[in-house]
PDB file of C-alpha atoms in Angstrom:
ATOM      1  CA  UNK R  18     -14.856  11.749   4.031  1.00  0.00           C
ATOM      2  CA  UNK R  19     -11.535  10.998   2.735  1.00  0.00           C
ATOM      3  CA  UNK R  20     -10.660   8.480  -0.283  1.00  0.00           C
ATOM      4  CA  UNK R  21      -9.482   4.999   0.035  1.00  0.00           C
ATOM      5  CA  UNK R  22      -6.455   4.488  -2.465  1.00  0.00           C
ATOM      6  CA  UNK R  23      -3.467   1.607  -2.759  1.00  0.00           C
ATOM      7  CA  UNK R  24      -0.226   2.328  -3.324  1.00  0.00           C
ATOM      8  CA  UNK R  25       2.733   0.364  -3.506  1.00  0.00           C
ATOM      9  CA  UNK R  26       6.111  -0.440  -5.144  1.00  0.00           C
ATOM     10  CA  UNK R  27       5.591  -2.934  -8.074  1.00  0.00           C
ATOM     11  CA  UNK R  28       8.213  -5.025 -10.349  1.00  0.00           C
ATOM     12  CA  UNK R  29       7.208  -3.758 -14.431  1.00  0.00           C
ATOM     13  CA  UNK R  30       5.754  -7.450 -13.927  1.00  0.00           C
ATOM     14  CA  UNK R  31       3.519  -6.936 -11.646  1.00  0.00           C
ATOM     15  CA  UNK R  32       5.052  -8.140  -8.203  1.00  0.00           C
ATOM     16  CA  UNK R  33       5.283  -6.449  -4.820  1.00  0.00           C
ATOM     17  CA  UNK R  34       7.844  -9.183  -3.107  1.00  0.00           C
ATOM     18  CA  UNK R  35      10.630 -11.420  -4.835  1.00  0.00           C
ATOM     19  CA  UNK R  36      10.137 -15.158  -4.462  1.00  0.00           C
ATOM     20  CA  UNK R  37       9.934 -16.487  -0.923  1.00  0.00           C
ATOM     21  CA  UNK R  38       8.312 -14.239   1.235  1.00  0.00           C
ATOM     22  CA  UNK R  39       7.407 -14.672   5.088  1.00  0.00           C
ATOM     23  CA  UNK R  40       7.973 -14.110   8.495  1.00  0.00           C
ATOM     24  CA  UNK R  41      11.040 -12.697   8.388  1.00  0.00           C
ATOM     25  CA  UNK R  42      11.863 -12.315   5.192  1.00  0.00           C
ATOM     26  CA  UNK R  43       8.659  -9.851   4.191  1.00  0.00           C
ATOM     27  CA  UNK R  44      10.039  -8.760   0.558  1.00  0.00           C
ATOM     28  CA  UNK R  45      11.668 -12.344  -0.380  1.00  0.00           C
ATOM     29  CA  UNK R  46      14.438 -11.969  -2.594  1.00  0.00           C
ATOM     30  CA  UNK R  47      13.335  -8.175  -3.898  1.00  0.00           C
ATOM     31  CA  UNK R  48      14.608  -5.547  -1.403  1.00  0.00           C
ATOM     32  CA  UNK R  49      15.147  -3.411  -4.893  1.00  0.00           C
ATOM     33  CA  UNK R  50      11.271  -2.536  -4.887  1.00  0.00           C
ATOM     34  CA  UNK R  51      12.290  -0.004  -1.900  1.00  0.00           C
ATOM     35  CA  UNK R  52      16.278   1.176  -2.835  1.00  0.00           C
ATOM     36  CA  UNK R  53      14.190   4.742  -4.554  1.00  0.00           C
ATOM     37  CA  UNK R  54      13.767   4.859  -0.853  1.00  0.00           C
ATOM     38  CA  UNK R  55      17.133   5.901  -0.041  1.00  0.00           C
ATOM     39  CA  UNK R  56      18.224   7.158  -3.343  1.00  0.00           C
ATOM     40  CA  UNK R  57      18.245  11.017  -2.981  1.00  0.00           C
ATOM     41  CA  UNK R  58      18.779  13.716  -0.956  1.00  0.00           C
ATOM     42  CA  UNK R  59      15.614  14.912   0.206  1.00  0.00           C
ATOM     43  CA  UNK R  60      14.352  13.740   3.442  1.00  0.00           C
ATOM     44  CA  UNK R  61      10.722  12.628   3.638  1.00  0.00           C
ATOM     45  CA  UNK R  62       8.713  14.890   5.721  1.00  0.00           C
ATOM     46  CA  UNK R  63       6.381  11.830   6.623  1.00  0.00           C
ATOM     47  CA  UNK R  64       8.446   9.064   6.964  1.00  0.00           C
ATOM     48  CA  UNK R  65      12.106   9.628   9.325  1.00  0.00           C
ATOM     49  CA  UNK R  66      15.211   7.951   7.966  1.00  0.00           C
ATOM     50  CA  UNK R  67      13.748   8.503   3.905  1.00  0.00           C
ATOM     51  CA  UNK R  68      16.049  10.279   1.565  1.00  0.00           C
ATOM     52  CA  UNK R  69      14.212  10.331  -1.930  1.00  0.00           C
ATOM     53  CA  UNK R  70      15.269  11.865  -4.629  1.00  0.00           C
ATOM     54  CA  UNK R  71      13.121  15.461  -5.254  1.00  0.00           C
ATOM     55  CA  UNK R  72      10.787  13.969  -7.400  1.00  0.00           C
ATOM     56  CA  UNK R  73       9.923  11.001  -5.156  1.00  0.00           C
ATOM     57  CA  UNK R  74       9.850  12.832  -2.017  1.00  0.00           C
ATOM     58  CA  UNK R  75       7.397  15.606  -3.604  1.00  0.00           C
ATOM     59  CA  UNK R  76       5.028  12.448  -4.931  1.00  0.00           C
ATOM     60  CA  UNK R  77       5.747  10.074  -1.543  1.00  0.00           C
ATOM     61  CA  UNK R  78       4.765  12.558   1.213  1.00  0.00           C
ATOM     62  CA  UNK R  79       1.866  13.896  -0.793  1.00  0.00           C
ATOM     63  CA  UNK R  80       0.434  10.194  -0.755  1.00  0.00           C
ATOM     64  CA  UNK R  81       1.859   9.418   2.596  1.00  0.00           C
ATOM     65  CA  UNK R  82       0.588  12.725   3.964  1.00  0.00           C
ATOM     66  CA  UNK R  83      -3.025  11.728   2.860  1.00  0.00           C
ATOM     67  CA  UNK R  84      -2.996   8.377   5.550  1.00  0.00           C
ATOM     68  CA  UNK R  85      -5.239   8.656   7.910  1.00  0.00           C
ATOM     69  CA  UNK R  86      -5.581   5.061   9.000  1.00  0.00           C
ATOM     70  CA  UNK R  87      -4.139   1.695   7.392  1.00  0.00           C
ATOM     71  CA  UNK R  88      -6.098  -1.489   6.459  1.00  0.00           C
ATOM     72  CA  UNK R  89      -3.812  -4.278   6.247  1.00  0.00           C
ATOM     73  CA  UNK R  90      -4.285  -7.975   5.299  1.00  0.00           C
ATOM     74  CA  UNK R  91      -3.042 -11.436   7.546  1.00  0.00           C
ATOM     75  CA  UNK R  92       0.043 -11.837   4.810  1.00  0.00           C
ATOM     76  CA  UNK R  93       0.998  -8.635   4.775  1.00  0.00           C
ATOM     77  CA  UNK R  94       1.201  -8.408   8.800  1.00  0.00           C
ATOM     78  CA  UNK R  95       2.983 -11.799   9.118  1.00  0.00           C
ATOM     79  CA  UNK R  96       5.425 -11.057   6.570  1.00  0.00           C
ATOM     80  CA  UNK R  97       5.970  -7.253   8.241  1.00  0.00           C
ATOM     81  CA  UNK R  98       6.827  -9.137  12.000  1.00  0.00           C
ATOM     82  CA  UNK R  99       3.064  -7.422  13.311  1.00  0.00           C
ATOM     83  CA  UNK R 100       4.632  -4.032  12.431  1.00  0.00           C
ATOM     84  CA  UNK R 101       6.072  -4.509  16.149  1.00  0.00           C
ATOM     85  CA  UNK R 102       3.050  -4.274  17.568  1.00  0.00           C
ATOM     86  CA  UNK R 103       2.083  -0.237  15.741  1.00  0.00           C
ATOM     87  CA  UNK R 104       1.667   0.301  11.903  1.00  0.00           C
ATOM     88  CA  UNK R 105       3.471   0.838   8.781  1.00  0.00           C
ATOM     89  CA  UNK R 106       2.630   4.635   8.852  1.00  0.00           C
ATOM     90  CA  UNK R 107       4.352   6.713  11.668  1.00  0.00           C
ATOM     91  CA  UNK R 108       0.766   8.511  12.289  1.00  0.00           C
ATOM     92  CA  UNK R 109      -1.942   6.463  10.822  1.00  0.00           C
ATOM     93  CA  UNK R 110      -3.395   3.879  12.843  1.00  0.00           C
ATOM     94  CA  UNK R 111      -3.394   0.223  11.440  1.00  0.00           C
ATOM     95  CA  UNK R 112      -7.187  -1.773  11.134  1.00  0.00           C
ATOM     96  CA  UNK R 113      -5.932  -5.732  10.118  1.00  0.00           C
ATOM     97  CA  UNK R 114      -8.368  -7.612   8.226  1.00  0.00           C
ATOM     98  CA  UNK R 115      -8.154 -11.196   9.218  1.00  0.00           C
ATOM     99  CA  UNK R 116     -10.733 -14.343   8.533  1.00  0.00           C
ATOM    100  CA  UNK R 117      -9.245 -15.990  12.035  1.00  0.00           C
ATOM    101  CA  UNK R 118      -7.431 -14.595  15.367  1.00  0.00           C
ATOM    102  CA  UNK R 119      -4.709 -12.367  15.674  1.00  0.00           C
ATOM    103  CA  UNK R 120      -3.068 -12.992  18.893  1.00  0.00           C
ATOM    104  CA  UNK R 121      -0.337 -10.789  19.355  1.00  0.00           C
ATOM    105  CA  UNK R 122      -2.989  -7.834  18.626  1.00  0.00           C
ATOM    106  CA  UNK R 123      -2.063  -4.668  20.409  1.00  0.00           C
ATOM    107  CA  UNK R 124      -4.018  -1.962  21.542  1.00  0.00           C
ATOM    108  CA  UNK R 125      -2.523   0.255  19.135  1.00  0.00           C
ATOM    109  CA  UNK R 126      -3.928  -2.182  16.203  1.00  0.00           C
ATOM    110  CA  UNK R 127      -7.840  -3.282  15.218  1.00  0.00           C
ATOM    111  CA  UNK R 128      -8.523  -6.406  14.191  1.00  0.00           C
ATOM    112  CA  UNK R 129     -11.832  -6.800  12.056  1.00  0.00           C
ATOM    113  CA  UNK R 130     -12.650 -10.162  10.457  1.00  0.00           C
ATOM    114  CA  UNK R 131     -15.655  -9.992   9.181  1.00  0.00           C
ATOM    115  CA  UNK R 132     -14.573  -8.575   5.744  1.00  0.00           C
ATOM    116  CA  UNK R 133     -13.336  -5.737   3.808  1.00  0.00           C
ATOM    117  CA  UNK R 134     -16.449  -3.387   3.915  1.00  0.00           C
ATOM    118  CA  UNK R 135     -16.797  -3.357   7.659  1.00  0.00           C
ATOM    119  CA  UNK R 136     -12.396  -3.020   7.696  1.00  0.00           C
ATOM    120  CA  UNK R 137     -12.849  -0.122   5.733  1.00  0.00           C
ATOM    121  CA  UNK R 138     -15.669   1.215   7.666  1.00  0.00           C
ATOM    122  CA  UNK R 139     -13.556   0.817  10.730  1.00  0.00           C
ATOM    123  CA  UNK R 140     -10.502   2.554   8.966  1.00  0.00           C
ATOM    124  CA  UNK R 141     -12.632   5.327   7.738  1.00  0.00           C
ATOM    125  CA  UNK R 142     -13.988   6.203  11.211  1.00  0.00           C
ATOM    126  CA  UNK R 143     -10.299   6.008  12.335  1.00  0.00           C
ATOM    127  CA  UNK R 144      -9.255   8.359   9.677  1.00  0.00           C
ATOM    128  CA  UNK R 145     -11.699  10.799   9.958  1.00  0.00           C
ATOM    129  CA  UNK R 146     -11.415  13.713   7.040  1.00  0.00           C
ATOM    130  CA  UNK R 147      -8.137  12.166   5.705  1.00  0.00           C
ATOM    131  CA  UNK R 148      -7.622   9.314   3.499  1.00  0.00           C
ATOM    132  CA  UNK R 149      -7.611   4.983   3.726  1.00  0.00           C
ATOM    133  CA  UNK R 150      -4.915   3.091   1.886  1.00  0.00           C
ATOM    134  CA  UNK R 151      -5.209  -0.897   1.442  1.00  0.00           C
ATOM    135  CA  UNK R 152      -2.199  -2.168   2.123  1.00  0.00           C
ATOM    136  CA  UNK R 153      -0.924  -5.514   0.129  1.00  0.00           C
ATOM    137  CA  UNK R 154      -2.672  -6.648  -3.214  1.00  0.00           C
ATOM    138  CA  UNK R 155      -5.477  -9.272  -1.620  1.00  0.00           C
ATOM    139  CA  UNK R 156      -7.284  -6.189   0.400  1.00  0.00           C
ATOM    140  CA  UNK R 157      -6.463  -4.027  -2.327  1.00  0.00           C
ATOM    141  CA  UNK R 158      -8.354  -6.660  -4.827  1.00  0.00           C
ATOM    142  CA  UNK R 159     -11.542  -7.307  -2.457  1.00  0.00           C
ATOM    143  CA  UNK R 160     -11.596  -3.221  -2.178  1.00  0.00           C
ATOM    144  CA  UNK R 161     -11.695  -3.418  -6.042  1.00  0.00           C
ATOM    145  CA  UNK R 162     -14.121  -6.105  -6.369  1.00  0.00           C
ATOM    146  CA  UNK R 163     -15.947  -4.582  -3.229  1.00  0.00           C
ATOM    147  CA  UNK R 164     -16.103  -1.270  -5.502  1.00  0.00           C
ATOM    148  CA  UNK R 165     -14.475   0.658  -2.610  1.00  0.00           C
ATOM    149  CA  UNK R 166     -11.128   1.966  -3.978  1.00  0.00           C
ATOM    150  CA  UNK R 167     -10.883   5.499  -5.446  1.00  0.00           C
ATOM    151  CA  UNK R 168      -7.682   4.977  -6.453  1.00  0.00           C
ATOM    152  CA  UNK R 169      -4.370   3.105  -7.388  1.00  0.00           C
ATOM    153  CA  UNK R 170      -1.105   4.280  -6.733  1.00  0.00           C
ATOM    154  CA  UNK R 171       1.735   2.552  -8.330  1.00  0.00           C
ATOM    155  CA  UNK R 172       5.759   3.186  -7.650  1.00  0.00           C
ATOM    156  CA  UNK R 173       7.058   1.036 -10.640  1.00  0.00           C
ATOM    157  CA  UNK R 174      10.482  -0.094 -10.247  1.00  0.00           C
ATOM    158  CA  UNK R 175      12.207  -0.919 -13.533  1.00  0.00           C
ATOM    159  CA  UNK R 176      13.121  -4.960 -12.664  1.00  0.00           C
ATOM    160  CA  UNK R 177      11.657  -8.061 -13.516  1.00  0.00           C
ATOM    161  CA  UNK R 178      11.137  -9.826 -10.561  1.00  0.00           C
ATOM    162  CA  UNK R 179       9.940 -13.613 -12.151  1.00  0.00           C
ATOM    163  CA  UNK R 180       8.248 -14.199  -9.185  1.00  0.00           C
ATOM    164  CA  UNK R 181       7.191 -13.381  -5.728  1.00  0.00           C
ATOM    165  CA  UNK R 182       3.972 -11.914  -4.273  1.00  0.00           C
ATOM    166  CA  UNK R 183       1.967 -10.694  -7.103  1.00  0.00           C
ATOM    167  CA  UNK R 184       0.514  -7.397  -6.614  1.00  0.00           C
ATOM    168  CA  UNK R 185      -3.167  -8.206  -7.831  1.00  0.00           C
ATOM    169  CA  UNK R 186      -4.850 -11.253  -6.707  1.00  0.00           C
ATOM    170  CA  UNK R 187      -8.263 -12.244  -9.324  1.00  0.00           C
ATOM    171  CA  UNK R 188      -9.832  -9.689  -9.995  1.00  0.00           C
ATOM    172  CA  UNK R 189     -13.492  -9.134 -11.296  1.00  0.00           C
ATOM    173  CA  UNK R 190     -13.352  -8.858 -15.444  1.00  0.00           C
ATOM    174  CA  UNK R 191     -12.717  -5.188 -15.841  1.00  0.00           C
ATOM    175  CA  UNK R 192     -11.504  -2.523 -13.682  1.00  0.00           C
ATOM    176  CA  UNK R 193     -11.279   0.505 -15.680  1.00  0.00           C
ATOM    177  CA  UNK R 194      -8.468   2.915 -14.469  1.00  0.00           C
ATOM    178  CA  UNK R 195      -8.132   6.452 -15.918  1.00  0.00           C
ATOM    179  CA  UNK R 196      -4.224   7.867 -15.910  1.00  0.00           C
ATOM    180  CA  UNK R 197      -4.303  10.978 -13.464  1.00  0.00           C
ATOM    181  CA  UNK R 198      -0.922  11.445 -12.615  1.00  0.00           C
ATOM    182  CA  UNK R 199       3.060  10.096 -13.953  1.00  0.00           C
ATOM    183  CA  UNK R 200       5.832  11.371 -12.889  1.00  0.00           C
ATOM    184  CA  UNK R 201       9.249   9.779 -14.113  1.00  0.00           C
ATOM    185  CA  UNK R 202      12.274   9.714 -10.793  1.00  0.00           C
ATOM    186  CA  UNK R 203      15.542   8.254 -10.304  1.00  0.00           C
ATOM    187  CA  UNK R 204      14.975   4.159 -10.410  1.00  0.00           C
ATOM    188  CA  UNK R 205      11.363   4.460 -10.053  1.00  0.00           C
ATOM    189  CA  UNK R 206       7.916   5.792 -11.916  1.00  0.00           C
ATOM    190  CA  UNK R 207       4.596   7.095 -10.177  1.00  0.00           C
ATOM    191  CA  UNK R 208       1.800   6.234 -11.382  1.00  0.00           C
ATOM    192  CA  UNK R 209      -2.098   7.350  -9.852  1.00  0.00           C
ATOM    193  CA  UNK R 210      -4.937   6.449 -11.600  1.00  0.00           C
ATOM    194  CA  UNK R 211      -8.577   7.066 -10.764  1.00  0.00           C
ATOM    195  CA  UNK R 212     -10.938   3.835 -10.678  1.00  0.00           C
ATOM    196  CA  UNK R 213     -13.693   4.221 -12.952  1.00  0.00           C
ATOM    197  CA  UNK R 214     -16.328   1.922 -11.190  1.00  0.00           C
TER     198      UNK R 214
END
């Protein structure tokens, strides 16, 4: 059985969108968070149409290459237009956790609303041998306070955002994370750590 990890770009202050995100407009006013996207030379080997720079392609497509399947939360969809009906992964199926309908479901998505162990128990029989990521910080916090999440994978962008989407929601009082991994790249740090539950 594979791990179930979160990883996504953050401000240094802690935000994964500028102010006013929606429908639409999924990052608000901080489309920087992604520019280390398309800031090399090296094409991703996951993701088509990604030129990182050597050091962020070598740590993006090893996390990337890990997805099995995708648990998403209501936000996170809404703001992303429904991923157009597929995922945010090229390969890894999408579960959405939602507390209410989804109606323009596809076939190619699962909807589970009856919270984030059964999502992730859904995701994990998706993803067989490989790996779960929580996509968007409210599943990634009830995976946390759920004491499902192996780790945390952060691509720290060096802005201060002021506002927007934070990337943790409340959390329980500690969450202990152990450093496993930095590696320093062109407008952007890596960061894993290992939760110690």
């Amino acid at each position: 059985m594979g791990k179930v990890f979160g990883a996504h770009a953050v401000s240094v202050d802690g935000y994964i969108t500028g102010a006013g995100p929606g429908p639409g407009h999924g990052l608000g006013d901080g489309g920087s968070l992604f520019d280390w996207y398309f800031a090399g030379d090296t094409p991703s080997a996951v993701f088509d149409g990604f030129k990182l720079s050597e050091p962020s392609a070598r740590v993006f497509d090893d996390v990337a290459g890990r997805v099995g399947a995708v648990v998403a939360g209501r936000n996170t969809y809404e703001d992303s237009d429904r991923f157009g009906g597929g995922s945010p992964h090229p390969t890894a199926p999408l579960v959405l956790l939602s507390h209410r309908p989804a109606p323009g479901i596809t076939d190619r998505q699962t909807l589970v609303t009856t919270g984030i162990e059964d999502a992730v128990a859904a995701a994990r029989g998706i993803a067989g041998d490989k790996d779960v990521t929580l996509m968007g910080g409210g599943v990634l916090t009830e995976g946390l306070k759920a004491g499902l999440v192996d780790e945390v994978v952060l691509h720290q962008v060096p802005v201060l955002l002021g506002g927007g989407r934070p990337f943790f929601q409340a959390l329980p009082a500690h969450v202990r994370l152990r450093l496993l991994e930095v590696v320093p790249a062109p407008g952007v740090t890596h960061l894993r750590y290992a939760v110690e539950n």
